[in-house]
Amino acid sequence: MPALCDVSACSGCSACASICPKGCISMAADREGFLRPVVDAGRCVDCGLCQRACPVLHPPALPEQEPQLLAVLNSDDSDRARAASGGVFILLARQILKKGGVVFGAAFRPNHAVEHCAAETEADVYRFCGPKYLQSVIGDAYRQAKEFLEQGRYVLFSGTPCQIMGLRSFLGRDYPTLLAVDLICHGVPSPAVWNRYVRERALKDGGEPETITFRSKEKSWSGYEVRFRYEGAQYQVHHRDDPYMRGFLRDLYLRPSCHRCVAKGIRRVSDVTLADLWGAQKLCPELFDDKGTSLVMLHSEKGKAVWGALASQVRCAPVSQDAIGYNPAAICSVTPHPNRALFFARFADCDDLSALILELTPDPIVKPPSLYRRIRGKLGRMLRSLKSK
Ligand SMILES: Cc1cc2nc3c(=O)[nH]c(=O)nc-3n(C[C@H](O)[C@H](O)[C@H](O)COP(=O)(O)OP(=O)(O)OC[C@H]3O[C@@H](n4cnc5c(N)ncnc54)[C@H](O)[C@@H]3O)c2cc1C
């Protein structure tokens, strides 16, 4: 029976289940709704592959070089409207499709769960655009990506930093045709909480949602709204007024491993990291229009080469590592909300999820500026001391 990583450190990346040659590791939801590996001891042959593929037990090597940091706007406003930040993901995806490649990303299923899927057309890739703030299910995606790579095809695999670490550990080597794209990730909420919230919204709003958008930027990027569209009706509120987003941003129901994430950092195993360039207004006012500005981190030569081909489709400028100070989730894990345990103790039996979230997060959603400045100052000092080493 293999000794997989500690339960609280397991990110659910699924590398162990994907690599098992006997198919005896399945991913099953725990009581909080997060998928975890479950080993069928009777069929396990103790080959040890699952342990070797665990990125927590055996972290893949990081690049030696610091990444190149850029502020970026996709010049096409309709691409940006669909995206969380500056609409960079779709540009990278088109590059891969142009070469006859395959793009992997997180898409809504008809039941509003989120899963990793493959896409070979632009229309299918649009399903990956925009963030889905819950942990997506990897399923067969790593194995499928490996098959395409073995056939010599180009593959763009996008996901959270832990999923990209999992992919690297599963593959065990780099492929010249793989472009691995991760995100700066705050943390992933429980799929069970999301599922319950969607059911509750459907009851309150009177129907099954046709589309759900976590970050509608109709009004602005910084003041983005959550939108559920129903036949003939709509729920659309500022993200601070949406109970699910409130619980997410207050760290009430993130995966335990997100509070001690091993995949955060400036140097990463991905080729490209995508994020919001919070602070764009100050760092590069010429690239701020409140419709979304991306922070792009280029880690590898492959990432830089793909980037070179996009020059005519973007407006961009180099930015310093001060950009990370505006986005602490890049390097620091968040602390669980003090009511996290109480939330999960009451979650299963609660009648009104929104009321429970609001009751347990009475604190303001925006942290006081003094604390924010303290964190930024601390990060700035850390980065400067790293640079001077
Ligand atoms: C759970 C989560 C937390 C995040 N936290 C932060 C943060 O703290 N700071 C920050 O700057 N940015 C964060 N982001 C990233 C940000 O929201 C954008 O996704 C990113 O900047 C890319 O934006 P884009 O405009 O280039 O393209 P978009 O079209 O917005 O990007 C879509 C990309 O995100 C991937 N994606 C969407 N949902 C998921 C998911 N559930 N799991 C895995 N991959 C997913 C898609 O596969 C696709 O690659 C987070 C994203 C997610 C999903």
Coordinates of C-alpha atoms and ligand atoms in Angstrom, one line a residue:
M1 CA 0.0 0.0 0.0
P2 CA 1.7 3.3 -1.1
A3 CA 2.3 6.1 1.5
L4 CA 0.9 9.1 -0.5
C5 CA 1.5 12.7 0.8
D6 CA -0.1 14.0 4.0
V7 CA -3.9 14.6 3.6
S8 CA -3.6 18.3 4.4
A9 CA -0.9 18.8 1.8
C10 CA -2.6 16.9 -1.0
S11 CA -3.8 19.3 -3.7
G12 CA -5.9 16.7 -5.4
C13 CA -3.8 17.2 -8.6
S14 CA -4.5 13.6 -9.6
A15 CA -1.0 12.7 -10.8
C16 CA -1.0 9.6 -8.6
A17 CA -4.4 8.3 -9.9
S18 CA -3.4 9.2 -13.5
I19 CA -0.1 7.3 -13.4
C20 CA -1.3 4.1 -11.7
P21 CA -0.7 1.3 -14.2
K22 CA -3.3 -0.9 -12.5
G23 CA -6.0 1.8 -12.3
C24 CA -6.4 1.1 -8.6
I25 CA -6.3 4.8 -7.4
S26 CA -9.6 6.6 -7.8
M27 CA -10.4 10.2 -6.8
A28 CA -13.3 10.5 -4.4
A29 CA -14.9 13.5 -2.6
D30 CA -14.1 13.9 1.1
R31 CA -16.6 15.3 3.5
E32 CA -15.7 18.9 2.4
G33 CA -16.3 18.0 -1.2
F34 CA -12.6 17.9 -2.3
L35 CA -11.3 15.0 -4.4
R36 CA -8.7 12.8 -2.8
P37 CA -6.9 9.7 -3.9
V38 CA -8.3 6.4 -2.6
V39 CA -6.2 3.3 -3.1
D40 CA -7.7 -0.1 -3.7
A41 CA -5.2 -2.0 -1.6
G42 CA -6.3 -5.4 -2.9
R43 CA -5.2 -4.5 -6.5
C44 CA -2.1 -2.3 -5.6
V45 CA 1.1 -4.0 -6.7
D46 CA 3.4 -1.6 -4.8
C47 CA 5.2 -0.4 -7.9
G48 CA 5.8 3.0 -6.2
L49 CA 4.9 5.0 -9.4
C50 CA 2.2 7.0 -7.6
Q51 CA 4.6 8.2 -4.9
R52 CA 7.2 9.2 -7.4
A53 CA 4.6 11.2 -9.4
C54 CA 3.4 13.1 -6.3
P55 CA 4.6 16.7 -6.6
V56 CA 4.4 17.2 -2.9
L57 CA 6.7 14.2 -2.1
H58 CA 9.0 14.9 -5.1
P59 CA 8.6 18.5 -6.3
P60 CA 9.7 19.0 -10.0
A61 CA 12.8 21.2 -10.5
L62 CA 12.3 24.9 -10.8
P63 CA 14.0 27.0 -13.5
E64 CA 17.2 28.7 -12.4
Q65 CA 16.3 32.1 -14.0
E66 CA 13.8 34.6 -12.6
P67 CA 10.8 35.1 -15.0
Q68 CA 10.4 38.1 -17.3
L69 CA 7.4 40.1 -16.2
L70 CA 5.1 42.0 -18.5
A71 CA 1.9 44.1 -18.3
V72 CA -0.3 43.1 -21.2
L73 CA -3.6 44.0 -22.9
N74 CA -5.1 41.9 -25.8
S75 CA -5.8 44.6 -28.4
D76 CA -9.1 42.9 -29.2
D77 CA -11.7 44.2 -26.7
S78 CA -14.1 41.4 -27.4
D79 CA -11.4 38.9 -26.3
R80 CA -10.8 40.9 -23.2
A81 CA -14.5 41.1 -22.3
R82 CA -14.7 37.3 -22.2
A83 CA -11.6 37.0 -20.0
A84 CA -10.8 37.6 -16.3
S85 CA -7.8 39.8 -16.9
G86 CA -6.2 41.1 -20.1
G87 CA -7.4 38.2 -22.3
V88 CA -4.0 36.6 -22.9
F89 CA -5.0 33.0 -22.5
I90 CA -7.1 33.0 -25.8
L91 CA -4.1 34.4 -27.7
L92 CA -1.8 31.6 -26.5
A93 CA -4.5 29.0 -27.3
R94 CA -4.9 30.3 -30.9
Q95 CA -1.1 30.0 -31.4
I96 CA -1.4 26.3 -30.5
L97 CA -4.5 25.7 -32.6
K98 CA -2.8 27.3 -35.6
K99 CA -0.1 24.6 -35.3
G100 CA -2.8 21.8 -35.3
G101 CA -2.5 21.4 -31.6
V102 CA -4.8 20.7 -28.7
V103 CA -5.7 23.0 -25.8
F104 CA -6.6 21.8 -22.3
G105 CA -8.5 24.0 -19.8
A106 CA -11.3 24.2 -17.3
A107 CA -14.9 24.2 -18.6
F108 CA -18.4 24.1 -17.2
R109 CA -20.2 20.8 -17.6
P110 CA -24.0 20.9 -18.2
N111 CA -24.6 20.4 -14.5
H112 CA -22.3 23.5 -13.7
A113 CA -19.5 21.4 -12.3
V114 CA -16.1 22.2 -13.7
E115 CA -13.8 19.8 -15.4
H116 CA -10.6 19.8 -17.5
C117 CA -11.3 19.0 -21.2
A118 CA -9.5 19.0 -24.5
A119 CA -10.4 21.4 -27.3
E120 CA -9.2 21.4 -31.0
T121 CA -11.3 24.3 -32.3
E122 CA -11.6 27.9 -31.3
A123 CA -15.3 27.6 -30.5
D124 CA -14.4 24.8 -28.0
V125 CA -11.6 26.8 -26.5
Y126 CA -14.0 29.7 -25.7
R127 CA -15.5 27.3 -23.0
F128 CA -12.2 27.7 -21.1
C129 CA -12.2 31.5 -21.2
G130 CA -13.0 33.3 -18.0
P131 CA -12.3 31.9 -14.5
K132 CA -14.3 29.3 -12.7
Y133 CA -13.8 29.8 -9.0
L134 CA -13.8 26.2 -7.8
Q135 CA -11.5 23.3 -8.1
S136 CA -11.8 21.7 -11.5
V137 CA -11.7 17.9 -12.0
I138 CA -8.6 16.7 -13.9
G139 CA -10.2 13.3 -14.8
D140 CA -8.4 11.8 -17.8
A141 CA -6.8 15.1 -18.9
Y142 CA -3.1 14.3 -18.0
R143 CA -3.3 10.9 -19.8
Q144 CA -5.0 12.4 -22.9
A145 CA -2.4 15.2 -23.0
K146 CA 0.4 12.7 -22.9
E147 CA -1.1 10.7 -25.8
F148 CA -1.2 13.9 -27.9
L149 CA 2.4 14.7 -26.9
E150 CA 3.6 11.2 -27.8
Q151 CA 2.0 11.7 -31.2
G152 CA 4.2 14.8 -31.6
R153 CA 1.3 17.2 -31.5
Y154 CA 1.4 20.7 -29.8
V155 CA -0.4 20.8 -26.5
L156 CA -1.3 23.8 -24.4
F157 CA -2.2 22.7 -20.9
S158 CA -3.7 25.4 -18.6
G159 CA -4.6 25.1 -15.0
T160 CA -3.9 26.1 -11.4
P161 CA -0.2 26.0 -10.3
C162 CA -0.8 22.7 -8.4
Q163 CA -2.4 21.1 -11.5
I164 CA 0.6 22.2 -13.7
M165 CA 3.0 20.7 -11.1
G166 CA 0.9 17.6 -11.2
L167 CA 1.1 17.4 -15.0
R168 CA 4.9 17.9 -14.9
S169 CA 5.3 15.1 -12.3
F170 CA 3.0 12.8 -14.2
L171 CA 4.8 13.3 -17.5
G172 CA 8.2 12.9 -15.8
R173 CA 10.0 14.9 -18.6
D174 CA 9.6 17.9 -20.8
Y175 CA 8.2 17.7 -24.3
P176 CA 9.3 20.2 -26.9
T177 CA 5.6 20.6 -28.1
L178 CA 4.1 21.2 -24.6
L179 CA 3.3 24.7 -23.4
A180 CA 2.3 24.7 -19.7
V181 CA 0.3 27.7 -18.6
D182 CA -0.6 28.3 -15.0
L183 CA -2.3 31.1 -13.1
I184 CA -1.6 33.1 -10.0
C185 CA -4.1 31.3 -7.8
H186 CA -5.7 32.6 -4.6
G187 CA -6.9 29.1 -3.7
V188 CA -9.7 26.8 -4.9
P189 CA -13.1 26.5 -3.2
S190 CA -14.9 23.3 -2.6
P191 CA -16.9 21.9 -5.6
A192 CA -19.6 20.7 -3.1
V193 CA -20.1 24.3 -1.8
W194 CA -20.4 25.5 -5.4
N195 CA -22.8 22.8 -6.4
R196 CA -25.1 23.6 -3.4
Y197 CA -24.8 27.4 -4.2
V198 CA -25.9 26.8 -7.8
R199 CA -28.9 24.7 -6.6
E200 CA -29.8 27.4 -4.1
R201 CA -29.6 30.2 -6.7
A202 CA -31.8 28.2 -9.1
L203 CA -34.5 28.0 -6.4
K204 CA -34.2 31.6 -5.4
D205 CA -34.0 32.9 -9.0
G206 CA -36.6 30.5 -10.3
G207 CA -34.9 28.3 -12.9
E208 CA -31.8 26.5 -14.2
P209 CA -29.0 28.8 -15.1
E210 CA -28.2 28.9 -18.9
T211 CA -24.8 30.6 -18.3
I212 CA -22.7 31.6 -15.3
T213 CA -20.0 34.2 -15.4
F214 CA -17.8 34.7 -12.4
R215 CA -16.3 37.9 -13.7
S216 CA -18.6 40.0 -15.8
K217 CA -16.7 43.2 -16.7
E218 CA -19.6 45.1 -18.3
K219 CA -19.2 47.8 -15.7
S220 CA -15.5 47.5 -14.9
W221 CA -12.7 45.1 -14.3
S222 CA -12.0 46.1 -10.7
G223 CA -15.7 46.2 -9.8
Y224 CA -16.5 42.9 -11.6
E225 CA -19.9 41.3 -11.2
V226 CA -21.1 37.7 -10.8
R227 CA -23.9 36.9 -13.4
F228 CA -26.3 33.9 -13.6
R229 CA -28.4 34.1 -16.8
Y230 CA -31.7 32.2 -16.9
E231 CA -34.4 32.0 -19.6
G232 CA -35.9 35.5 -19.4
A233 CA -34.2 36.5 -16.1
Q234 CA -30.8 37.4 -14.7
Y235 CA -29.0 37.6 -11.3
Q236 CA -26.1 40.1 -11.6
V237 CA -24.4 41.6 -8.5
H238 CA -21.1 43.2 -7.6
H239 CA -18.8 40.4 -6.5
R240 CA -18.7 41.7 -2.9
D241 CA -22.5 41.3 -2.7
D242 CA -22.5 37.7 -3.9
P243 CA -22.5 35.2 -0.9
Y244 CA -20.4 32.6 -2.7
M245 CA -17.7 35.1 -3.8
R246 CA -17.8 36.5 -0.3
G247 CA -17.0 33.1 1.2
F248 CA -14.3 32.4 -1.4
L249 CA -12.5 35.7 -1.0
R250 CA -12.8 35.4 2.9
D251 CA -11.1 32.0 2.6
L252 CA -14.0 30.2 4.3
Y253 CA -14.0 27.0 2.1
L254 CA -10.7 26.7 0.3
R255 CA -9.0 23.4 0.0
P256 CA -6.8 22.8 3.1
S257 CA -3.6 22.5 0.9
C258 CA -4.3 26.0 -0.5
H259 CA -3.3 27.3 3.0
R260 CA 0.2 25.7 2.6
C261 CA 0.5 25.7 -1.2
V262 CA 3.8 24.3 -2.5
A263 CA 3.2 25.6 -6.0
K264 CA 3.3 29.3 -5.3
G265 CA 6.5 31.3 -6.0
I266 CA 8.1 33.6 -8.5
R267 CA 10.0 30.8 -10.3
R268 CA 7.6 28.1 -11.5
V269 CA 7.5 24.9 -13.5
S270 CA 5.1 26.4 -16.0
D271 CA 6.3 28.1 -19.2
V272 CA 3.9 31.0 -18.8
T273 CA 2.0 32.3 -15.7
L274 CA -1.1 34.5 -16.2
A275 CA -2.7 36.8 -13.7
D276 CA -4.4 40.1 -13.0
L277 CA -2.1 43.0 -12.9
W278 CA -3.6 44.6 -9.8
G279 CA -1.8 47.9 -9.4
A280 CA -1.7 48.5 -13.2
Q281 CA -3.0 52.0 -12.6
K282 CA 0.2 52.8 -10.7
L283 CA 2.7 50.5 -12.4
C284 CA 1.8 51.3 -16.0
P285 CA -1.1 53.8 -16.2
E286 CA -0.8 53.8 -20.1
L287 CA -2.0 50.1 -20.0
F288 CA -4.9 50.7 -17.5
D289 CA -8.4 51.3 -18.8
D290 CA -10.4 49.2 -16.2
K291 CA -11.3 46.6 -18.8
G292 CA -8.6 44.2 -17.7
T293 CA -4.8 44.2 -17.7
S294 CA -2.8 41.0 -17.4
L295 CA 0.4 40.2 -15.6
V296 CA 2.3 37.7 -17.7
M297 CA 5.3 35.9 -16.3
L298 CA 7.6 34.2 -18.9
H299 CA 9.6 31.4 -17.3
S300 CA 11.1 29.4 -20.1
E301 CA 12.6 29.9 -23.5
K302 CA 9.5 28.1 -24.9
G303 CA 7.3 30.7 -23.2
K304 CA 9.4 33.5 -24.6
A305 CA 9.3 32.1 -28.1
V306 CA 5.5 31.8 -28.1
W307 CA 5.3 35.3 -26.7
G308 CA 7.4 36.6 -29.6
A309 CA 4.7 35.6 -32.1
L310 CA 2.0 37.6 -30.3
A311 CA 3.6 41.1 -30.5
S312 CA 1.2 42.4 -33.1
Q313 CA -1.9 41.4 -31.1
V314 CA -1.1 43.0 -27.8
R315 CA -0.1 46.2 -26.1
C316 CA 2.5 45.4 -23.5
A317 CA 5.3 46.8 -21.3
P318 CA 7.9 45.3 -19.0
V319 CA 7.0 45.6 -15.3
S320 CA 9.2 45.2 -12.2
Q321 CA 8.7 42.6 -9.4
D322 CA 6.7 45.3 -7.6
A323 CA 3.8 43.8 -9.5
I324 CA 4.0 40.8 -7.2
G325 CA 3.5 43.1 -4.2
Y326 CA 0.0 43.9 -5.6
N327 CA -0.8 40.2 -6.0
P328 CA 0.4 38.4 -2.8
A329 CA -1.4 35.2 -3.9
A330 CA 1.6 34.7 -6.2
I331 CA 3.9 33.8 -3.4
C332 CA 1.9 33.6 -0.1
S333 CA -0.7 31.1 0.9
V334 CA -3.8 32.7 2.6
T335 CA -4.8 31.9 6.2
P336 CA -8.0 30.0 6.6
H337 CA -11.0 32.0 7.9
P338 CA -11.3 31.5 11.7
N339 CA -14.8 30.1 11.0
R340 CA -13.7 27.6 8.4
A341 CA -14.1 24.5 10.6
L342 CA -17.5 25.8 11.9
F343 CA -18.6 26.3 8.3
F344 CA -17.9 22.7 7.3
A345 CA -19.5 21.4 10.6
R346 CA -22.8 23.2 9.6
F347 CA -22.6 23.0 5.8
A348 CA -24.1 19.6 5.3
D349 CA -27.3 20.3 7.3
C350 CA -27.8 24.0 6.6
D351 CA -31.0 25.1 5.0
D352 CA -29.7 28.4 3.6
L353 CA -26.1 28.4 2.4
S354 CA -26.0 32.1 1.6
A355 CA -27.3 32.9 5.1
L356 CA -24.6 30.6 6.7
I357 CA -21.8 32.3 4.7
L358 CA -23.0 35.8 5.6
E359 CA -23.4 34.8 9.3
L360 CA -19.8 33.3 9.5
T361 CA -18.1 36.2 7.6
P362 CA -19.3 39.3 9.4
D363 CA -15.8 40.9 8.9
P364 CA -15.5 43.3 6.0
I365 CA -14.4 41.8 2.7
V366 CA -11.9 44.4 1.9
K367 CA -8.9 44.2 4.2
P368 CA -8.0 47.6 5.9
P369 CA -5.5 49.4 3.7
S370 CA -3.0 49.6 6.6
L371 CA -2.8 45.8 6.6
Y372 CA -2.6 45.6 2.8
R373 CA 0.3 48.2 2.8
R374 CA 2.1 46.2 5.5
I375 CA 1.9 43.0 3.4
R376 CA 3.0 44.8 0.3
G377 CA 5.9 46.4 2.2
K378 CA 6.9 43.0 3.6
L379 CA 6.7 41.3 0.1
G380 CA 8.7 44.2 -1.4
R381 CA 11.4 43.8 1.2
M382 CA 11.5 40.0 0.6
L383 CA 11.8 40.4 -3.1
R384 CA 14.5 43.0 -2.9
S385 CA 16.5 40.8 -0.6
L386 CA 16.1 37.8 -2.9
K387 CA 17.2 39.9 -5.9
S388 CA 20.3 41.1 -4.1
K389 CA 21.4 37.5 -3.3
Ligands
LIG1 C1 -9.5 29.5 -8.7 C2 -8.7 30.7 -9.3 C3 -8.1 31.6 -8.5 C4 -7.4 32.7 -9.0 N1 -6.8 33.6 -8.2 C5 -6.1 34.6 -8.7 C6 -5.4 35.6 -7.9 O1 -5.4 35.5 -6.7 N2 -4.7 36.6 -8.5 C7 -4.7 36.7 -9.9 O2 -4.1 37.6 -10.4 N3 -5.3 35.8 -10.7 C8 -6.0 34.8 -10.1 N4 -6.6 33.9 -11.0 C9 -6.4 34.0 -12.4 C10 -7.2 35.0 -13.2 O3 -8.6 35.0 -12.7 C11 -7.2 34.7 -14.7 O4 -7.7 33.3 -14.9 C12 -5.9 34.8 -15.4 O5 -5.4 36.1 -15.1 C13 -6.0 34.5 -16.9 O6 -6.8 35.5 -17.4 P1 -6.9 35.8 -19.0 O7 -7.6 37.1 -19.1 O8 -5.6 35.6 -19.7 O9 -7.8 34.7 -19.6 P2 -9.1 33.9 -19.1 O10 -9.9 33.6 -20.2 O11 -9.8 34.6 -17.9 O12 -8.4 32.6 -18.6 C14 -9.0 31.4 -18.6 C15 -7.9 30.4 -18.1 O13 -8.2 30.0 -16.7 C16 -8.3 28.6 -16.7 N5 -9.2 28.3 -15.6 C17 -10.4 28.8 -15.4 N6 -11.0 28.3 -14.3 C18 -10.1 27.4 -13.8 C19 -10.2 26.5 -12.7 N7 -11.2 26.4 -11.9 N8 -9.1 25.6 -12.6 C20 -8.0 25.7 -13.4 N9 -7.9 26.5 -14.4 C21 -9.0 27.4 -14.6 C22 -8.8 28.2 -18.0 O14 -8.4 26.8 -18.3 C23 -8.0 29.1 -18.9 O15 -6.7 28.7 -19.1 C24 -7.4 32.8 -10.4 C25 -8.0 31.9 -11.3 C26 -8.7 30.8 -10.7 C27 -9.4 29.8 -11.6

